[in-house]
Each structure stands twice: as C-alpha cells, then as structure tokens.
XYZ file of C-alpha atoms in Angstrom:
516
model
C 91.616 -55.387 92.355
C 92.639 -57.418 89.288
C 90.381 -59.976 87.615
C 92.098 -62.969 89.256
C 91.836 -61.421 92.717
C 88.174 -60.604 92.131
C 87.475 -64.207 91.149
C 89.294 -65.511 94.233
C 87.351 -63.140 96.462
C 84.081 -64.242 94.904
C 85.033 -67.892 95.404
C 85.826 -67.197 99.045
C 82.373 -65.644 99.497
C 80.486 -68.656 98.130
C 80.226 -70.561 101.451
C 79.050 -67.386 103.194
C 76.422 -66.786 100.494
C 75.245 -70.374 100.753
C 74.996 -70.061 104.511
C 73.059 -66.793 104.218
C 70.667 -68.438 101.763
C 70.204 -71.388 104.123
C 69.368 -69.029 106.975
C 66.876 -67.040 104.921
C 63.303 -67.539 106.201
C 61.263 -69.994 104.160
C 58.284 -68.642 102.216
C 55.020 -70.601 102.327
C 52.461 -71.055 99.552
C 49.554 -73.011 100.978
C 47.074 -74.003 98.262
C 43.767 -75.494 99.392
C 40.768 -76.455 97.318
C 37.260 -77.251 98.487
C 35.986 -80.844 98.322
C 38.804 -82.255 96.181
C 38.802 -86.029 96.498
C 42.119 -87.854 96.651
C 40.607 -90.290 94.112
C 40.788 -87.563 91.433
C 44.475 -86.738 91.780
C 46.658 -88.907 89.574
C 49.441 -88.918 92.186
C 46.985 -90.970 94.274
C 44.728 -92.651 91.718
C 45.070 -92.621 87.923
C 41.664 -94.070 87.035
C 39.919 -90.778 86.302
C 42.139 -87.825 85.426
C 45.725 -86.699 84.941
C 46.779 -83.849 87.276
C 50.383 -83.114 86.241
C 50.865 -79.962 88.304
C 49.633 -81.378 91.591
C 51.676 -84.463 90.756
C 54.760 -82.234 90.262
C 54.526 -81.213 93.927
C 54.356 -84.867 94.976
C 57.130 -85.980 92.618
C 59.500 -83.225 93.730
C 58.427 -83.426 97.344
C 56.359 -85.887 99.329
C 52.961 -87.524 99.203
C 51.161 -88.210 102.468
C 49.324 -91.515 102.190
C 47.492 -91.209 105.513
C 46.309 -87.603 105.646
C 42.992 -86.890 107.380
C 40.807 -84.072 108.664
C 39.365 -83.469 112.125
C 35.850 -82.528 110.960
C 34.861 -83.117 107.333
C 33.035 -79.856 106.663
C 34.327 -76.733 104.954
C 34.195 -73.989 107.591
C 35.154 -76.178 110.551
C 37.996 -77.733 108.583
C 39.395 -74.276 107.781
C 39.174 -73.263 111.415
C 41.083 -76.409 112.431
C 43.775 -75.601 109.885
C 44.185 -71.973 111.027
C 44.262 -72.709 114.753
C 45.817 -76.161 114.959
C 42.921 -77.154 117.214
C 39.908 -79.448 117.004
C 36.512 -77.854 116.366
C 35.311 -77.916 119.967
C 38.496 -76.040 120.991
C 38.404 -73.327 118.309
C 34.640 -72.822 118.618
C 33.736 -73.274 114.943
C 32.014 -76.629 115.191
C 29.670 -76.256 112.210
C 28.762 -73.908 109.378
C 26.148 -72.053 111.439
C 28.940 -70.537 113.551
C 31.014 -67.376 113.193
C 34.766 -67.756 113.560
C 36.211 -65.867 116.522
C 38.855 -63.806 114.745
C 40.365 -62.618 118.022
C 41.794 -66.042 118.792
C 45.321 -67.220 118.064
C 46.031 -68.430 114.527
C 49.275 -69.322 112.831
C 49.062 -66.408 110.317
C 48.919 -64.014 113.280
C 52.027 -65.586 114.791
C 53.845 -65.409 111.449
C 52.774 -61.797 111.025
C 54.204 -60.873 114.440
C 57.467 -62.555 113.434
C 57.837 -60.345 110.359
C 56.117 -62.453 107.695
C 53.784 -60.852 105.194
C 50.543 -62.779 105.212
C 47.762 -62.946 102.631
C 44.623 -64.981 102.076
C 43.045 -65.007 98.632
C 39.957 -66.948 97.555
C 37.510 -68.866 99.692
C 37.319 -67.977 103.396
C 33.892 -69.287 104.488
C 34.253 -68.417 108.167
C 31.672 -65.575 108.266
C 33.810 -63.069 110.198
C 36.415 -60.917 108.438
C 39.906 -62.437 108.231
C 42.395 -61.334 110.893
C 46.143 -61.815 110.942
C 46.530 -60.995 107.257
C 48.249 -57.993 105.698
C 46.132 -58.533 102.602
C 42.855 -60.364 102.220
C 40.772 -60.737 99.092
C 38.050 -63.298 99.691
C 35.015 -64.707 97.945
C 31.685 -63.881 99.541
C 30.296 -66.981 101.259
C 30.645 -70.006 99.009
C 31.530 -67.782 96.072
C 30.344 -68.125 92.478
C 32.119 -69.866 89.639
C 31.277 -67.147 87.109
C 31.888 -63.408 87.568
C 32.280 -63.714 91.341
C 32.193 -60.996 93.958
C 35.110 -60.610 96.357
C 35.741 -58.547 99.462
C 39.193 -56.953 99.187
C 40.402 -55.668 102.564
C 36.801 -54.718 103.369
C 35.844 -53.385 99.930
C 33.368 -55.271 97.740
C 34.713 -55.985 94.236
C 33.069 -57.831 91.332
C 35.420 -59.481 88.855
C 34.622 -60.786 85.403
C 35.676 -64.296 84.487
C 36.004 -67.762 85.990
C 36.628 -68.084 89.721
C 39.646 -70.418 89.586
C 41.428 -68.217 87.055
C 40.567 -65.020 88.931
C 41.697 -66.343 92.315
C 45.028 -67.306 90.768
C 45.313 -63.935 88.994
C 44.805 -62.079 92.281
C 47.378 -64.277 94.042
C 49.999 -63.766 91.342
C 49.327 -60.024 91.367
C 49.917 -59.957 95.118
C 53.161 -61.892 94.722
C 54.320 -59.622 91.903
C 53.111 -56.176 92.894
C 51.713 -55.901 96.405
C 54.116 -57.579 98.797
C 57.408 -56.264 100.163
C 59.928 -58.477 98.417
C 62.462 -57.989 101.195
C 60.296 -59.921 103.645
C 59.292 -63.587 103.811
C 55.675 -64.326 102.959
C 52.901 -66.778 103.694
C 50.208 -66.931 101.011
C 47.015 -68.888 101.616
C 45.530 -69.524 98.178
C 42.074 -71.026 98.723
C 40.074 -72.110 95.685
C 36.306 -72.447 95.632
C 36.683 -75.318 93.189
C 35.607 -78.087 93.044
C 32.745 -77.320 95.442
C 29.207 -78.179 94.410
C 27.747 -77.427 91.808
C 30.856 -78.094 89.727
C 30.574 -75.456 86.983
C 33.469 -75.904 84.534
C 35.363 -73.113 82.858
C 33.814 -72.509 79.428
C 37.069 -73.535 77.711
C 36.830 -76.943 79.427
C 33.170 -77.750 78.788
C 33.841 -80.365 76.124
C 36.659 -82.119 77.931
C 36.129 -85.838 78.538
C 33.057 -86.005 76.271
C 34.243 -89.404 75.065
C 34.777 -90.804 78.564
C 32.521 -93.246 80.380
C 33.500 -93.687 84.006
C 33.240 -97.061 85.742
C 30.500 -97.283 88.318
C 31.919 -97.749 91.847
C 31.461 -101.254 93.195
C 29.510 -99.818 96.148
C 27.268 -97.513 94.085
C 24.133 -99.520 94.928
C 25.032 -100.001 98.599
C 21.946 -100.829 100.695
C 23.553 -99.617 103.993
C 22.675 -102.804 105.858
C 23.743 -102.579 109.491
C 24.496 -98.836 109.256
C 21.613 -96.745 110.537
C 23.276 -93.348 110.042
C 24.060 -94.208 106.424
C 20.401 -95.085 105.915
C 19.335 -91.657 107.227
C 21.665 -89.477 105.073
C 20.443 -87.324 102.171
C 23.479 -87.215 99.871
C 22.531 -89.931 97.453
C 23.254 -89.429 93.762
C 20.177 -91.519 93.048
C 17.715 -89.670 95.321
C 19.258 -86.316 96.243
C 21.357 -85.098 93.320
C 19.163 -82.525 91.576
C 18.935 -82.556 87.772
C 18.630 -78.742 87.660
C 20.745 -77.492 90.555
C 23.540 -80.068 90.242
C 23.360 -81.290 86.656
C 22.322 -78.093 84.819
C 19.296 -79.363 82.894
C 17.758 -75.866 82.833
C 15.712 -76.007 79.644
C 14.481 -72.765 78.097
C 10.952 -74.195 77.923
C 10.873 -74.765 81.722
C 9.651 -78.311 81.184
C 12.272 -79.818 83.506
C 11.545 -79.159 87.172
C 13.231 -79.747 90.496
C 11.430 -81.253 93.491
C 12.838 -78.241 95.348
C 11.701 -74.914 93.792
C 14.504 -73.050 95.587
C 17.115 -75.170 93.788
C 15.350 -74.554 90.490
C 15.484 -70.795 91.087
C 19.121 -70.854 92.175
C 20.213 -72.746 89.082
C 18.494 -70.328 86.726
C 19.915 -67.338 88.629
C 23.363 -68.857 88.299
C 22.870 -68.999 84.542
C 21.606 -65.394 84.530
C 24.786 -64.081 86.194
C 26.885 -65.217 83.224
C 27.831 -62.702 80.559
C 26.566 -63.214 76.963
C 29.774 -64.892 75.810
C 29.727 -67.339 78.728
C 26.041 -68.165 78.199
C 26.581 -68.769 74.488
C 29.369 -71.256 75.171
C 27.344 -72.849 77.989
C 24.314 -73.291 75.729
C 26.443 -74.770 72.961
C 27.570 -77.492 75.341
C 24.514 -78.154 77.496
C 21.624 -77.627 75.091
C 22.121 -80.908 73.195
C 22.483 -82.757 76.519
C 19.267 -81.178 77.830
C 17.346 -82.058 74.671
C 18.515 -85.683 74.791
C 17.687 -85.902 78.505
C 14.146 -84.743 77.819
C 13.722 -87.209 74.975
C 15.102 -90.189 76.866
C 12.856 -89.844 79.952
C 15.189 -92.001 82.028
C 14.031 -93.724 85.221
C 15.396 -96.142 87.794
C 18.974 -97.349 87.479
C 19.348 -95.781 84.029
C 18.633 -92.340 85.501
C 20.938 -92.975 88.469
C 23.834 -93.977 86.233
C 23.219 -91.050 83.873
C 23.425 -88.734 86.904
C 26.713 -90.323 87.932
C 28.257 -89.768 84.503
C 27.103 -86.121 84.374
C 28.475 -85.537 87.876
C 31.842 -87.079 87.073
C 32.246 -85.176 83.806
C 31.569 -81.774 85.348
C 33.565 -82.453 88.512
C 36.626 -83.598 86.556
C 36.446 -80.623 84.203
C 36.589 -78.349 87.250
C 39.609 -80.320 88.531
C 41.353 -79.878 85.176
C 41.075 -76.097 85.518
C 42.235 -76.250 89.128
C 45.341 -78.237 88.205
C 46.123 -75.885 85.315
C 46.053 -72.903 87.676
C 48.269 -74.635 90.212
C 50.724 -74.985 87.335
C 50.597 -71.213 86.860
C 51.640 -70.706 90.483
C 54.525 -73.189 90.212
C 55.665 -71.507 86.986
C 55.631 -68.092 88.671
C 57.736 -69.336 91.558
C 60.183 -70.965 89.148
C 60.468 -67.920 86.859
C 61.026 -65.597 89.828
C 63.684 -67.761 91.501
C 61.446 -68.550 94.473
C 61.334 -72.350 94.207
C 64.553 -72.691 96.189
C 63.084 -70.904 99.172
C 59.344 -71.630 99.158
C 57.428 -74.522 100.625
C 54.375 -75.442 98.499
C 51.484 -77.299 100.102
C 48.505 -78.657 98.207
C 45.546 -80.106 100.041
C 41.759 -79.987 100.250
C 39.563 -78.974 103.169
C 38.277 -82.553 103.193
C 37.723 -85.572 101.006
C 34.685 -86.236 98.818
C 32.567 -89.096 97.533
C 32.843 -89.889 93.851
C 29.856 -92.233 93.825
C 31.164 -94.623 96.478
C 28.180 -95.886 98.490
C 26.068 -94.044 95.896
C 27.092 -90.693 97.421
C 28.403 -87.238 96.726
C 29.439 -84.744 99.469
C 31.451 -85.548 102.633
C 30.770 -85.244 106.465
C 31.043 -88.911 107.454
C 34.081 -90.392 109.177
C 34.176 -93.041 106.480
C 37.392 -93.094 104.467
C 36.405 -91.143 101.335
C 35.473 -87.998 103.265
C 37.743 -88.382 106.308
C 40.860 -88.862 104.178
C 42.215 -85.851 102.289
C 45.025 -85.347 99.760
C 48.236 -83.738 101.003
C 51.368 -83.209 98.923
C 54.233 -80.951 100.012
C 57.279 -79.545 98.233
C 60.029 -78.465 100.625
C 63.228 -77.241 98.943
C 66.393 -78.760 100.329
C 64.604 -81.594 102.092
C 66.198 -85.011 101.827
C 62.870 -86.788 102.036
C 61.076 -87.644 98.779
C 58.319 -90.140 98.090
C 55.660 -91.311 100.510
C 55.095 -90.450 104.150
C 52.874 -93.080 105.745
C 52.415 -91.705 109.266
C 48.939 -90.590 110.368
C 48.652 -86.816 109.974
C 45.683 -84.483 110.386
C 44.826 -80.913 109.378
C 45.393 -79.704 112.948
C 49.074 -80.445 112.204
C 49.448 -77.776 109.509
C 49.726 -74.836 111.927
C 52.545 -76.253 114.078
C 54.403 -77.498 110.981
C 54.394 -74.063 109.365
C 55.350 -72.338 112.622
C 58.295 -74.689 113.136
C 59.379 -74.215 109.520
C 59.428 -70.454 110.159
C 61.624 -70.996 113.199
C 58.917 -70.084 115.701
C 58.002 -71.882 118.883
C 54.710 -73.751 118.815
C 52.273 -72.551 121.517
C 51.410 -75.227 124.059
C 47.656 -74.930 123.457
C 47.967 -76.025 119.807
C 46.629 -79.585 119.637
C 48.279 -80.647 116.393
C 51.855 -81.812 115.999
C 54.473 -80.559 113.547
C 55.282 -83.028 110.799
C 58.320 -80.993 109.699
C 60.686 -83.757 110.899
C 58.848 -86.180 108.601
C 59.311 -83.772 105.674
C 63.007 -83.577 106.477
C 63.385 -87.350 106.452
C 63.867 -87.655 110.201
C 62.282 -90.175 112.511
C 59.602 -88.557 114.627
C 59.661 -90.017 118.125
C 56.425 -91.327 119.581
C 54.351 -90.374 116.548
C 50.615 -90.824 117.004
C 49.068 -94.235 116.451
C 45.479 -93.021 116.237
C 43.322 -90.099 115.085
C 40.311 -88.398 116.660
C 37.335 -87.145 114.627
C 34.193 -85.255 115.620
C 31.404 -84.084 113.292
C 28.886 -81.719 114.958
C 26.370 -80.438 112.364
C 22.889 -81.983 112.692
C 20.121 -81.428 111.788
C 21.414 -79.814 108.626
C 21.883 -80.254 104.906
C 22.414 -83.907 103.922
C 21.178 -85.178 107.320
C 24.429 -86.763 108.459
C 24.131 -87.545 112.170
C 26.549 -86.172 114.754
C 29.368 -88.570 115.450
C 32.849 -88.945 116.843
C 35.368 -91.721 116.561
C 38.891 -93.071 116.527
C 40.914 -94.468 113.648
C 44.063 -96.551 113.905
C 46.123 -98.064 111.097
C 43.645 -100.940 110.889
C 40.359 -100.084 112.626
C 37.737 -97.353 112.684
C 35.327 -97.072 115.620
C 32.483 -94.533 115.351
C 29.733 -93.450 117.748
C 26.687 -91.721 116.217
C 24.825 -89.806 118.922
C 21.947 -87.501 119.924
C 19.148 -88.346 117.483
C 20.425 -91.922 117.323
C 22.772 -93.877 119.570
C 24.660 -96.447 117.531
C 28.215 -97.710 117.236
C 30.048 -98.890 114.129
C 33.311 -100.820 113.898
C 35.271 -101.518 110.715
C 38.294 -103.671 110.032
C 39.954 -101.632 107.267
C 42.251 -104.497 106.329
C 39.457 -106.958 105.652
C 36.771 -104.427 104.710
C 38.409 -101.341 103.149
C 35.093 -100.222 101.618
C 33.455 -100.186 105.083
C 30.417 -102.213 104.126
C 30.311 -104.507 107.152
C 29.716 -103.048 110.593
C 31.153 -105.646 112.965
C 30.411 -103.787 116.201
C 28.961 -106.211 118.745
C 29.810 -109.317 116.740
C 31.355 -112.282 118.599
C 35.135 -112.088 118.555
C 35.307 -108.269 118.455
C 35.065 -107.700 122.205
C 38.799 -107.307 122.824
C 39.482 -104.868 119.971
C 36.343 -102.893 120.849
C 37.498 -102.433 124.446
C 40.954 -101.389 123.254
C 39.542 -98.862 120.763
C 37.137 -97.398 123.314
C 40.012 -96.879 125.722
C 41.959 -95.138 122.948
C 38.937 -93.016 122.078
C 38.536 -91.917 125.688
C 42.257 -91.124 125.900
C 42.027 -88.880 122.824
C 38.898 -87.145 124.087
C 40.696 -86.459 127.341
C 43.883 -85.352 125.552
C 41.965 -82.900 123.376
C 39.591 -81.949 126.198
C 36.423 -82.661 124.241
C 33.473 -82.202 126.651
C 31.429 -84.797 124.752
C 33.191 -87.425 126.888
C 31.162 -86.325 129.911
C 27.871 -86.649 128.018
C 28.715 -90.096 126.633
C 31.179 -91.730 129.059
C 32.500 -95.047 127.827
C-alpha cells in the first residue's frame, strides 16, 4: 500500500478508534483522607491554605457544595462508602465493631466484572479486606513515621513518612503490579490528617510566620445544647499539650493529665529514626522551651493551643496535597487521564476550632459536611454541583460508571447523571444521619437527624433525650437551638414526618424505639 493509501486508511479508522476508546471501561482512582475538613481546601475556602492539586480536580471536574456523610466516624464512614448502605444496614455502627467482609461491596462487584481492585493505606475496619486483588494496609490507625503495613496478609515495616509511603505503594501498584490490559479501581486511603497531625520533617517549618484568626464561635458556651455541653473534644479542655501538641521535653517537666497519652507521645517520638528525631528536635525544641518559660493559662493557653493545632494540621495537609499531585502527574504521564475518574474526599469533616472544638462525630455542619471533588474525563459538566449527596452514593455511582447494574439493596443513589451534566429526576430533598458510638472517646451522645436545604433537626437519645432544631439560613453557625420555640411548630412537624419517612425508607430499627 502506498503512503497516500495508508494515510487514507488511517483516516478512515479514526472514528472506529474513537468509538473503541469511548467504549473502553473507565478506570477509578478513589483518594480518601481521614478527617480532612472542607475549610482547609482552597477550592472551598482560601482563608488557611492553598491546595493546588486538590483544586486541580475541582477545576477540571466538579465540586460538590452539599456533600455529607451518613455517620461522622472513620470506620463506620468507610463501611458506608464500601457498601452504599447506612451503618445500621452494613453492621459497622461504631469503631468497636468488626466489618463483615462476607457482605456485598462495590469492589467485589467490580472484581467480578473484570476490574482489578486494590486498596492501599488506611483500612480501619478490623477484618482483612475482601474483594481486592491487592491490599496493602496500615495497621489500625497507622503511624505517621516508619509505619507498619499488612501486604496481602504479610506484615511489612517501611521507613519514611506515611503519606509519601502510601503514595509510593500506590504508584508502584499502578506501574508494576497490575495487568495493564484490564480496567482498575484503586482505593488510595491516606491516614493523614488524622490526629495527632505529625508533619513530614521537610514541612515542619512551613507557616511559621502565620497567625490564624480565631473562629467567631471559639468561646461558644453551648447554651441550649445539652449534648454540646457534655462533649469532650474541646481545644481548651481536652487537647493535650503532649499527645496532641508535642511538648515532650527531655527533662520530663511537662506532664499530661492522662499518663497513657504522655507515654504514647514519647513512644511515637522513639519510633523515629535518628535523622527524623534530629529534624523534629530542631523544630520543636525552641517551641517547647518557650512554652515552659511562658507558663500560659486561661485564654492565652487556649489560643496558643489553637495556633499549634492549626500549624501542624495544615502542614500535614500540605504534604497530602503534594502527594495527590504525584498521582495526577503519574496518570498524565502514562496517558491515563483520558480514561480515569479521580475522586477526592474525606471520610468525614472536622472542626478547625469552630465551637472551640477539634474532632468530628456531631451532625453539626463542620463534621457532617465533607469535601468531594470529582474529575470525570469527557463529562460536559464542570463547576459546582449543589444537590444533596452522601457517602452512601459513592458505591452506586462507581458501579454505574463501570456499566454495572446497581443492586436493589444499596441505599445510596448514583450521582453519575449529575457528573454528566444531566438533570436527575426526583433527586433527594433531605439527608438522614445516625451516630451510634456512646459512651466512647469524646463523649458525643448518640443521635440521629434529618437535614434539608434549610433546616437541621436532631434527636439525641439514650443517656439524654433532647431535640435540636436549626435554621441554617438564619443561623449557619448553629448557635441557637429553636426547637420548641413559638412559631416553629409547623416546620418541626414537617421535619419529623420527613425524618420518619427516611427511617422507614432505610429501615432503621431506631424508629421503633423512638416513634415520633
């Protein structure tokens, strides 16, 4: 065949090649961090930090402005994500449970359909992962420095910083361990920025010149909110200067009210290698010495704690964002961006000093709401998606993207049409939430509730029996509980009916214990 004929033949093949590419199964890279607040992603809020790589996903894809979880706690949230079901339905209601790995999960369904599946990083569901061709998970919460992993059942200790290592292992799997003729689904789960927010040694001096504004609600007195009065997640009272803020002096003159936290913090330091400890000491020693000299008390101590917390937390976020950039670069350099959906989210939201708090658990906005940005190649939709979505929706979305039918027992709903710029008929107008873990760390009472575009109604139960109602339009910071106030009767009745409807829809047995 002459050169002209070859060129004509190639031109004739172009539509067929394009069609074949369009029909090729979509790869999935699902990146999830632990306790990453939407407030500390510059695509959502630019007051604190610049996160260019997470922002790249939003700028080239979509940003969900109303993304929420079903249960704001690490293990339960992960179980909801894997199964597409609320906690009471998947059985992992709190962190004392063991995940039933025999049950249906979306990685299992993808695996049966010919996808290669892998989970790398934090698992936190006690049982061994199932439904994955490759798993390489941190033990329990994992450690920031020189962490131990379990790789397909084999214990492995790796030298370095957890966020870097988790990314290294993921990129190695993408490069060397998968069958490149098959589509893949990679769950890349970072430990960061989970408490106690240990930065990478190369980032220890970042933001030294920054002073962060105190949240307007930092000194909240929790008037009218009994459950908020009972919690133990206060920066002022409960954030430990040794365990959380690393004031481990070599003279042992600084002590924690909790000896176990004191011991844990010093053991964490001991697990570092000499080079890591030297860099750590170079940064923290002057801070420790000044802390001892200043002998802060009262509000001065509380605000010092807040600044230390913010500095370390944001340094951990900087490393996280940098490593997300490494993943995007790999996909770009290996011609995978045109056929890979990238999801970035967190297992829940987090308090950055609002109401004087750190941690999560409550149905209040900062912990209930979670970041979610998605890059979907070829999608017409870019910008914001404002519909109410929840982490039980991830499983059906990914299954539909892969061309699979969504099992009828999955409680979430696919938001793939929203990603594709289509109108989703009869999209939900409300969300259901149920937190189960009490008594436990941080003493957040059990509660369930409903959230609409304007209102949040919560029932705290068992050890207490109280209701809270918030008008998010008039009171976005949720300072004023208006439940029972004159004039709220009609909206309260309407919200209780909606709450009952959701409990019935999701078959939550709590409705029989506390009928409305």
